[in-house]
Amino acid sequence: LRGGGGGGGPYQLHAPPPVHRVLPRQREFNHANNNNNNLDQQGQQQRHECVAVGLSTRRFYPSNRMPGWDLESYGYHGDDGGIFHGQGDMLSRYGPSFGPGDTVGCGLEYSSRRVFFVKNGKFLGYAFGGSGGGSSGVRLSREVVEEGLYPTVGVDTTCPIFVNFGASPFQFDLRRFASSAGVAQEEC
């Protein structure tokens, strides 16, 4: 989803850039809101699984980091429904948690520099650059957007994941979303 100058209107579909694949080590991932108490009732180590979806700059170093755990990425985490940017601590509770069987998408509204997420075809609101609700209030700078952002998926789960960059129809109706924002469909 791209928009802005150049007469293309606020939204345009573009081919996706390369994907950063993140495979964090378990010990580093477990810090997220578990209070270092990862034992079940029998005293066995619990497996804390998560998939995180978001965007990152080309400077994002994916080794052992989920999207949003540094200043080079923005992420929505499935284990707690939180949004992250700049650190390993949740900025705010944004949306519902997600896991096996869910479809999650991420979009960038280029003209306003706002990031949004969708779950199972439902718009969840603006996570970054928006106001109210679960929005973090973090606005992407013009320089970051112009430099380019990459779809990023952090994986710490044994469940398979599938990604779709437009080879199949999206569950979320992007054209209807753009139309509701006052953009002609032929501009998408």
JSON list of C-alpha atoms in Angstrom, two decimals:
[
{"chain": "A", "resi": 1, "resn": "LEU", "atom": "CA", "xyz": [0.00, 0.00, 0.00]},
{"chain": "A", "resi": 2, "resn": "ARG", "atom": "CA", "xyz": [1.72, 3.13, -1.14]},
{"chain": "A", "resi": 3, "resn": "GLY", "atom": "CA", "xyz": [0.66, 6.66, -1.72]},
{"chain": "A", "resi": 4, "resn": "GLY", "atom": "CA", "xyz": [1.72, 10.23, -1.64]},
{"chain": "A", "resi": 5, "resn": "GLY", "atom": "CA", "xyz": [3.20, 12.40, -4.36]},
{"chain": "A", "resi": 6, "resn": "GLY", "atom": "CA", "xyz": [3.55, 11.57, -7.99]},
{"chain": "A", "resi": 7, "resn": "GLY", "atom": "CA", "xyz": [-0.16, 11.68, -8.80]},
{"chain": "A", "resi": 8, "resn": "GLY", "atom": "CA", "xyz": [-0.78, 8.12, -7.67]},
{"chain": "A", "resi": 9, "resn": "GLY", "atom": "CA", "xyz": [-3.19, 9.09, -4.94]},
{"chain": "A", "resi": 10, "resn": "PRO", "atom": "CA", "xyz": [-2.79, 8.12, -1.33]},
{"chain": "A", "resi": 11, "resn": "TYR", "atom": "CA", "xyz": [-2.76, 4.37, -2.00]},
{"chain": "A", "resi": 12, "resn": "GLN", "atom": "CA", "xyz": [-1.06, 2.16, -4.57]},
{"chain": "A", "resi": 13, "resn": "LEU", "atom": "CA", "xyz": [-0.26, -1.53, -4.51]},
{"chain": "A", "resi": 14, "resn": "HIS", "atom": "CA", "xyz": [3.42, -2.29, -5.03]},
{"chain": "A", "resi": 15, "resn": "ALA", "atom": "CA", "xyz": [5.44, -5.47, -5.32]},
{"chain": "A", "resi": 16, "resn": "PRO", "atom": "CA", "xyz": [6.89, -6.36, -1.94]},
{"chain": "A", "resi": 17, "resn": "PRO", "atom": "CA", "xyz": [10.52, -5.83, -1.03]},
{"chain": "A", "resi": 18, "resn": "PRO", "atom": "CA", "xyz": [12.57, -8.70, 0.41]},
{"chain": "A", "resi": 19, "resn": "VAL", "atom": "CA", "xyz": [11.44, -10.20, 3.71]},
{"chain": "A", "resi": 20, "resn": "HIS", "atom": "CA", "xyz": [13.56, -10.27, 6.83]},
{"chain": "A", "resi": 21, "resn": "ARG", "atom": "CA", "xyz": [13.14, -13.63, 8.53]},
{"chain": "A", "resi": 22, "resn": "VAL", "atom": "CA", "xyz": [13.84, -13.59, 12.23]},
{"chain": "A", "resi": 23, "resn": "LEU", "atom": "CA", "xyz": [14.54, -16.67, 14.32]},
{"chain": "A", "resi": 24, "resn": "PRO", "atom": "CA", "xyz": [15.23, -15.51, 17.88]},
{"chain": "A", "resi": 25, "resn": "ARG", "atom": "CA", "xyz": [16.79, -17.76, 20.45]},
{"chain": "A", "resi": 26, "resn": "GLN", "atom": "CA", "xyz": [14.30, -18.93, 23.06]},
{"chain": "A", "resi": 27, "resn": "ARG", "atom": "CA", "xyz": [16.16, -17.47, 26.04]},
{"chain": "A", "resi": 28, "resn": "GLU", "atom": "CA", "xyz": [16.12, -13.99, 24.55]},
{"chain": "A", "resi": 29, "resn": "PHE", "atom": "CA", "xyz": [12.49, -14.14, 23.49]},
{"chain": "A", "resi": 30, "resn": "ASN", "atom": "CA", "xyz": [11.09, -15.22, 26.84]},
{"chain": "A", "resi": 31, "resn": "HIS", "atom": "CA", "xyz": [11.74, -11.85, 28.45]},
{"chain": "A", "resi": 32, "resn": "ALA", "atom": "CA", "xyz": [8.54, -10.37, 27.04]},
{"chain": "A", "resi": 33, "resn": "ASN", "atom": "CA", "xyz": [6.12, -9.92, 29.96]},
{"chain": "A", "resi": 34, "resn": "ASN", "atom": "CA", "xyz": [6.77, -13.30, 31.57]},
{"chain": "A", "resi": 35, "resn": "ASN", "atom": "CA", "xyz": [8.38, -11.94, 34.75]},
{"chain": "A", "resi": 36, "resn": "ASN", "atom": "CA", "xyz": [11.03, -14.68, 34.46]},
{"chain": "A", "resi": 37, "resn": "ASN", "atom": "CA", "xyz": [8.47, -17.22, 35.65]},
{"chain": "A", "resi": 38, "resn": "ASN", "atom": "CA", "xyz": [8.32, -19.79, 32.85]},
{"chain": "A", "resi": 39, "resn": "LEU", "atom": "CA", "xyz": [7.59, -22.90, 34.87]},
{"chain": "A", "resi": 40, "resn": "ASP", "atom": "CA", "xyz": [4.34, -24.83, 34.65]},
{"chain": "A", "resi": 41, "resn": "GLN", "atom": "CA", "xyz": [2.62, -26.44, 37.63]},
{"chain": "A", "resi": 42, "resn": "GLN", "atom": "CA", "xyz": [4.95, -29.46, 37.46]},
{"chain": "A", "resi": 43, "resn": "GLY", "atom": "CA", "xyz": [8.05, -27.25, 37.49]},
{"chain": "A", "resi": 44, "resn": "GLN", "atom": "CA", "xyz": [8.79, -27.88, 33.81]},
{"chain": "A", "resi": 45, "resn": "GLN", "atom": "CA", "xyz": [9.97, -25.13, 31.49]},
{"chain": "A", "resi": 46, "resn": "GLN", "atom": "CA", "xyz": [7.05, -23.77, 29.45]},
{"chain": "A", "resi": 47, "resn": "ARG", "atom": "CA", "xyz": [7.41, -23.08, 25.75]},
{"chain": "A", "resi": 48, "resn": "HIS", "atom": "CA", "xyz": [6.58, -19.46, 25.01]},
{"chain": "A", "resi": 49, "resn": "GLU", "atom": "CA", "xyz": [5.66, -19.19, 21.33]},
{"chain": "A", "resi": 50, "resn": "CYS", "atom": "CA", "xyz": [5.14, -16.08, 19.27]},
{"chain": "A", "resi": 51, "resn": "VAL", "atom": "CA", "xyz": [4.91, -14.79, 15.75]},
{"chain": "A", "resi": 52, "resn": "ALA", "atom": "CA", "xyz": [5.43, -11.07, 15.27]},
{"chain": "A", "resi": 53, "resn": "VAL", "atom": "CA", "xyz": [4.53, -9.14, 12.13]},
{"chain": "A", "resi": 54, "resn": "GLY", "atom": "CA", "xyz": [5.74, -5.71, 11.15]},
{"chain": "A", "resi": 55, "resn": "LEU", "atom": "CA", "xyz": [8.08, -3.52, 9.16]},
{"chain": "A", "resi": 56, "resn": "SER", "atom": "CA", "xyz": [11.79, -2.81, 9.39]},
{"chain": "A", "resi": 57, "resn": "THR", "atom": "CA", "xyz": [14.47, -0.68, 7.78]},
{"chain": "A", "resi": 58, "resn": "ARG", "atom": "CA", "xyz": [17.40, -2.17, 5.92]},
{"chain": "A", "resi": 59, "resn": "ARG", "atom": "CA", "xyz": [19.52, -1.61, 9.05]},
{"chain": "A", "resi": 60, "resn": "PHE", "atom": "CA", "xyz": [17.43, -4.02, 11.12]},
{"chain": "A", "resi": 61, "resn": "TYR", "atom": "CA", "xyz": [19.68, -6.81, 12.33]},
{"chain": "A", "resi": 62, "resn": "PRO", "atom": "CA", "xyz": [17.32, -9.79, 12.51]},
{"chain": "A", "resi": 63, "resn": "SER", "atom": "CA", "xyz": [19.45, -12.19, 14.51]},
{"chain": "A", "resi": 64, "resn": "ASN", "atom": "CA", "xyz": [17.80, -12.80, 17.89]},
{"chain": "A", "resi": 65, "resn": "ARG", "atom": "CA", "xyz": [15.34, -9.90, 17.62]},
{"chain": "A", "resi": 66, "resn": "MET", "atom": "CA", "xyz": [11.64, -9.77, 17.00]},
{"chain": "A", "resi": 67, "resn": "PRO", "atom": "CA", "xyz": [10.15, -6.86, 15.01]},
{"chain": "A", "resi": 68, "resn": "GLY", "atom": "CA", "xyz": [9.90, -3.83, 17.29]},
{"chain": "A", "resi": 69, "resn": "TRP", "atom": "CA", "xyz": [12.70, -4.76, 19.65]},
{"chain": "A", "resi": 70, "resn": "ASP", "atom": "CA", "xyz": [14.93, -1.98, 18.30]},
{"chain": "A", "resi": 71, "resn": "LEU", "atom": "CA", "xyz": [14.66, 1.45, 16.66]},
{"chain": "A", "resi": 72, "resn": "GLU", "atom": "CA", "xyz": [14.91, -0.07, 13.17]},
{"chain": "A", "resi": 73, "resn": "SER", "atom": "CA", "xyz": [11.63, -2.00, 13.34]},
{"chain": "A", "resi": 74, "resn": "TYR", "atom": "CA", "xyz": [7.94, -1.83, 14.22]},
{"chain": "A", "resi": 75, "resn": "GLY", "atom": "CA", "xyz": [6.03, -4.93, 15.32]},
{"chain": "A", "resi": 76, "resn": "TYR", "atom": "CA", "xyz": [2.71, -6.41, 16.42]},
{"chain": "A", "resi": 77, "resn": "HIS", "atom": "CA", "xyz": [3.22, -9.53, 18.56]},
{"chain": "A", "resi": 78, "resn": "GLY", "atom": "CA", "xyz": [0.85, -12.47, 18.55]},
{"chain": "A", "resi": 79, "resn": "ASP", "atom": "CA", "xyz": [1.50, -13.68, 22.09]},
{"chain": "A", "resi": 80, "resn": "ASP", "atom": "CA", "xyz": [0.21, -10.56, 23.83]},
{"chain": "A", "resi": 81, "resn": "GLY", "atom": "CA", "xyz": [-1.39, -8.33, 21.16]},
{"chain": "A", "resi": 82, "resn": "GLY", "atom": "CA", "xyz": [1.12, -5.60, 21.93]},
{"chain": "A", "resi": 83, "resn": "ILE", "atom": "CA", "xyz": [2.96, -3.23, 19.64]},
{"chain": "A", "resi": 84, "resn": "PHE", "atom": "CA", "xyz": [6.68, -2.72, 19.95]},
{"chain": "A", "resi": 85, "resn": "HIS", "atom": "CA", "xyz": [9.23, -0.18, 18.71]},
{"chain": "A", "resi": 86, "resn": "GLY", "atom": "CA", "xyz": [12.66, 0.69, 20.05]},
{"chain": "A", "resi": 87, "resn": "GLN", "atom": "CA", "xyz": [12.90, -1.82, 22.86]},
{"chain": "A", "resi": 88, "resn": "GLY", "atom": "CA", "xyz": [11.74, -5.20, 24.10]},
{"chain": "A", "resi": 89, "resn": "ASP", "atom": "CA", "xyz": [9.00, -3.65, 26.24]},
{"chain": "A", "resi": 90, "resn": "MET", "atom": "CA", "xyz": [5.46, -3.32, 24.92]},
{"chain": "A", "resi": 91, "resn": "LEU", "atom": "CA", "xyz": [4.52, 0.25, 23.98]},
{"chain": "A", "resi": 92, "resn": "SER", "atom": "CA", "xyz": [0.83, -0.48, 24.37]},
{"chain": "A", "resi": 93, "resn": "ARG", "atom": "CA", "xyz": [-1.76, -3.20, 24.11]},
{"chain": "A", "resi": 94, "resn": "TYR", "atom": "CA", "xyz": [-2.94, -2.75, 20.56]},
{"chain": "A", "resi": 95, "resn": "GLY", "atom": "CA", "xyz": [-5.12, -5.61, 19.45]},
{"chain": "A", "resi": 96, "resn": "PRO", "atom": "CA", "xyz": [-6.07, -9.18, 20.17]},
{"chain": "A", "resi": 97, "resn": "SER", "atom": "CA", "xyz": [-3.45, -11.87, 20.43]},
{"chain": "A", "resi": 98, "resn": "PHE", "atom": "CA", "xyz": [-3.12, -14.16, 17.43]},
{"chain": "A", "resi": 99, "resn": "GLY", "atom": "CA", "xyz": [-1.88, -17.64, 16.71]},
{"chain": "A", "resi": 100, "resn": "PRO", "atom": "CA", "xyz": [-2.51, -20.81, 14.69]},
{"chain": "A", "resi": 101, "resn": "GLY", "atom": "CA", "xyz": [-5.36, -20.39, 12.22]},
{"chain": "A", "resi": 102, "resn": "ASP", "atom": "CA", "xyz": [-5.24, -16.58, 12.19]},
{"chain": "A", "resi": 103, "resn": "THR", "atom": "CA", "xyz": [-4.35, -14.41, 9.21]},
{"chain": "A", "resi": 104, "resn": "VAL", "atom": "CA", "xyz": [-2.53, -11.20, 10.08]},
{"chain": "A", "resi": 105, "resn": "GLY", "atom": "CA", "xyz": [-1.54, -8.41, 7.71]},
{"chain": "A", "resi": 106, "resn": "CYS", "atom": "CA", "xyz": [0.44, -5.20, 7.96]},
{"chain": "A", "resi": 107, "resn": "GLY", "atom": "CA", "xyz": [-0.01, -2.03, 5.91]},
{"chain": "A", "resi": 108, "resn": "LEU", "atom": "CA", "xyz": [1.70, 1.31, 5.58]},
{"chain": "A", "resi": 109, "resn": "GLU", "atom": "CA", "xyz": [-0.28, 4.35, 4.56]},
{"chain": "A", "resi": 110, "resn": "TYR", "atom": "CA", "xyz": [2.56, 6.24, 2.89]},
{"chain": "A", "resi": 111, "resn": "SER", "atom": "CA", "xyz": [0.93, 9.67, 2.64]},
{"chain": "A", "resi": 112, "resn": "SER", "atom": "CA", "xyz": [0.25, 9.89, 6.39]},
{"chain": "A", "resi": 113, "resn": "ARG", "atom": "CA", "xyz": [3.12, 7.58, 7.47]},
{"chain": "A", "resi": 114, "resn": "ARG", "atom": "CA", "xyz": [0.75, 5.43, 9.55]},
{"chain": "A", "resi": 115, "resn": "VAL", "atom": "CA", "xyz": [1.11, 1.69, 10.08]},
{"chain": "A", "resi": 116, "resn": "PHE", "atom": "CA", "xyz": [-1.94, -0.51, 10.53]},
{"chain": "A", "resi": 117, "resn": "PHE", "atom": "CA", "xyz": [-2.58, -4.20, 11.07]},
{"chain": "A", "resi": 118, "resn": "VAL", "atom": "CA", "xyz": [-5.44, -6.49, 10.19]},
{"chain": "A", "resi": 119, "resn": "LYS", "atom": "CA", "xyz": [-6.49, -9.80, 11.70]},
{"chain": "A", "resi": 120, "resn": "ASN", "atom": "CA", "xyz": [-8.67, -12.28, 9.84]},
{"chain": "A", "resi": 121, "resn": "GLY", "atom": "CA", "xyz": [-9.70, -9.57, 7.38]},
{"chain": "A", "resi": 122, "resn": "LYS", "atom": "CA", "xyz": [-10.64, -7.01, 10.06]},
{"chain": "A", "resi": 123, "resn": "PHE", "atom": "CA", "xyz": [-8.93, -3.61, 10.29]},
{"chain": "A", "resi": 124, "resn": "LEU", "atom": "CA", "xyz": [-7.50, -3.18, 13.82]},
{"chain": "A", "resi": 125, "resn": "GLY", "atom": "CA", "xyz": [-6.74, 0.53, 13.60]},
{"chain": "A", "resi": 126, "resn": "TYR", "atom": "CA", "xyz": [-3.49, 2.43, 13.29]},
{"chain": "A", "resi": 127, "resn": "ALA", "atom": "CA", "xyz": [-0.72, 1.09, 15.50]},
{"chain": "A", "resi": 128, "resn": "PHE", "atom": "CA", "xyz": [1.92, 3.68, 14.67]},
{"chain": "A", "resi": 129, "resn": "GLY", "atom": "CA", "xyz": [1.19, 7.27, 13.70]},
{"chain": "A", "resi": 130, "resn": "GLY", "atom": "CA", "xyz": [-2.46, 7.15, 14.69]},
{"chain": "A", "resi": 131, "resn": "SER", "atom": "CA", "xyz": [-4.26, 8.48, 17.71]},
{"chain": "A", "resi": 132, "resn": "GLY", "atom": "CA", "xyz": [-6.46, 6.91, 20.33]},
{"chain": "A", "resi": 133, "resn": "GLY", "atom": "CA", "xyz": [-7.16, 3.26, 21.01]},
{"chain": "A", "resi": 134, "resn": "GLY", "atom": "CA", "xyz": [-4.05, 1.10, 21.05]},
{"chain": "A", "resi": 135, "resn": "SER", "atom": "CA", "xyz": [-2.00, 3.45, 18.89]},
{"chain": "A", "resi": 136, "resn": "SER", "atom": "CA", "xyz": [1.48, 4.07, 20.20]},
{"chain": "A", "resi": 137, "resn": "GLY", "atom": "CA", "xyz": [1.64, 7.67, 19.05]},
{"chain": "A", "resi": 138, "resn": "VAL", "atom": "CA", "xyz": [4.99, 6.83, 17.41]},
{"chain": "A", "resi": 139, "resn": "ARG", "atom": "CA", "xyz": [5.05, 8.49, 13.99]},
{"chain": "A", "resi": 140, "resn": "LEU", "atom": "CA", "xyz": [7.36, 7.23, 11.28]},
{"chain": "A", "resi": 141, "resn": "SER", "atom": "CA", "xyz": [9.66, 9.93, 10.01]},
{"chain": "A", "resi": 142, "resn": "ARG", "atom": "CA", "xyz": [9.53, 10.96, 6.37]},
{"chain": "A", "resi": 143, "resn": "GLU", "atom": "CA", "xyz": [13.16, 9.82, 6.00]},
{"chain": "A", "resi": 144, "resn": "VAL", "atom": "CA", "xyz": [12.39, 6.30, 7.27]},
{"chain": "A", "resi": 145, "resn": "VAL", "atom": "CA", "xyz": [9.44, 5.93, 4.89]},
{"chain": "A", "resi": 146, "resn": "GLU", "atom": "CA", "xyz": [11.33, 7.31, 1.88]},
{"chain": "A", "resi": 147, "resn": "GLU", "atom": "CA", "xyz": [14.35, 5.10, 2.60]},
{"chain": "A", "resi": 148, "resn": "GLY", "atom": "CA", "xyz": [12.12, 2.05, 2.48]},
{"chain": "A", "resi": 149, "resn": "LEU", "atom": "CA", "xyz": [10.55, -0.39, 4.88]},
{"chain": "A", "resi": 150, "resn": "TYR", "atom": "CA", "xyz": [10.54, -4.16, 4.55]},
{"chain": "A", "resi": 151, "resn": "PRO", "atom": "CA", "xyz": [7.87, -6.64, 5.60]},
{"chain": "A", "resi": 152, "resn": "THR", "atom": "CA", "xyz": [9.27, -8.49, 8.58]},
{"chain": "A", "resi": 153, "resn": "VAL", "atom": "CA", "xyz": [8.09, -11.64, 10.32]},
{"chain": "A", "resi": 154, "resn": "GLY", "atom": "CA", "xyz": [9.61, -12.81, 13.58]},
{"chain": "A", "resi": 155, "resn": "VAL", "atom": "CA", "xyz": [9.15, -16.51, 14.23]},
{"chain": "A", "resi": 156, "resn": "ASP", "atom": "CA", "xyz": [9.45, -18.28, 17.57]},
{"chain": "A", "resi": 157, "resn": "THR", "atom": "CA", "xyz": [7.05, -21.18, 17.18]},
{"chain": "A", "resi": 158, "resn": "THR", "atom": "CA", "xyz": [6.90, -24.76, 16.02]},
{"chain": "A", "resi": 159, "resn": "CYS", "atom": "CA", "xyz": [3.75, -24.02, 13.99]},
{"chain": "A", "resi": 160, "resn": "PRO", "atom": "CA", "xyz": [4.19, -23.48, 10.24]},
{"chain": "A", "resi": 161, "resn": "ILE", "atom": "CA", "xyz": [3.54, -20.01, 8.89]},
{"chain": "A", "resi": 162, "resn": "PHE", "atom": "CA", "xyz": [2.64, -18.92, 5.39]},
{"chain": "A", "resi": 163, "resn": "VAL", "atom": "CA", "xyz": [3.26, -15.51, 3.83]},
{"chain": "A", "resi": 164, "resn": "ASN", "atom": "CA", "xyz": [1.37, -13.89, 0.97]},
{"chain": "A", "resi": 165, "resn": "PHE", "atom": "CA", "xyz": [2.74, -10.87, -0.85]},
{"chain": "A", "resi": 166, "resn": "GLY", "atom": "CA", "xyz": [-0.06, -10.74, -3.37]},
{"chain": "A", "resi": 167, "resn": "ALA", "atom": "CA", "xyz": [0.27, -14.04, -5.23]},
{"chain": "A", "resi": 168, "resn": "SER", "atom": "CA", "xyz": [-3.15, -14.89, -3.78]},
{"chain": "A", "resi": 169, "resn": "PRO", "atom": "CA", "xyz": [-5.95, -12.45, -2.91]},
{"chain": "A", "resi": 170, "resn": "PHE", "atom": "CA", "xyz": [-5.58, -10.85, 0.51]},
{"chain": "A", "resi": 171, "resn": "GLN", "atom": "CA", "xyz": [-8.22, -11.68, 3.10]},
{"chain": "A", "resi": 172, "resn": "PHE", "atom": "CA", "xyz": [-8.37, -7.96, 3.92]},
{"chain": "A", "resi": 173, "resn": "ASP", "atom": "CA", "xyz": [-10.13, -5.96, 1.20]},
{"chain": "A", "resi": 174, "resn": "LEU", "atom": "CA", "xyz": [-7.50, -3.34, 0.47]},
{"chain": "A", "resi": 175, "resn": "ARG", "atom": "CA", "xyz": [-9.48, -1.75, -2.35]},
{"chain": "A", "resi": 176, "resn": "ARG", "atom": "CA", "xyz": [-12.53, -1.25, -0.11]},
{"chain": "A", "resi": 177, "resn": "PHE", "atom": "CA", "xyz": [-10.27, 0.21, 2.59]},
{"chain": "A", "resi": 178, "resn": "ALA", "atom": "CA", "xyz": [-8.74, 2.65, 0.10]},
{"chain": "A", "resi": 179, "resn": "SER", "atom": "CA", "xyz": [-12.17, 3.50, -1.28]},
{"chain": "A", "resi": 180, "resn": "SER", "atom": "CA", "xyz": [-13.48, 4.32, 2.19]},
{"chain": "A", "resi": 181, "resn": "ALA", "atom": "CA", "xyz": [-10.60, 6.75, 2.52]},
{"chain": "A", "resi": 182, "resn": "GLY", "atom": "CA", "xyz": [-11.80, 8.53, -0.64]},
{"chain": "A", "resi": 183, "resn": "VAL", "atom": "CA", "xyz": [-9.38, 7.04, -3.20]},
{"chain": "A", "resi": 184, "resn": "ALA", "atom": "CA", "xyz": [-10.59, 5.87, -6.61]},
{"chain": "A", "resi": 185, "resn": "GLN", "atom": "CA", "xyz": [-10.14, 2.10, -7.04]},
{"chain": "A", "resi": 186, "resn": "GLU", "atom": "CA", "xyz": [-8.14, 2.48, -10.25]},
{"chain": "A", "resi": 187, "resn": "GLU", "atom": "CA", "xyz": [-5.50, 4.31, -8.19]},
{"chain": "A", "resi": 188, "resn": "CYS", "atom": "CA", "xyz": [-4.93, 1.24, -6.01]}
]
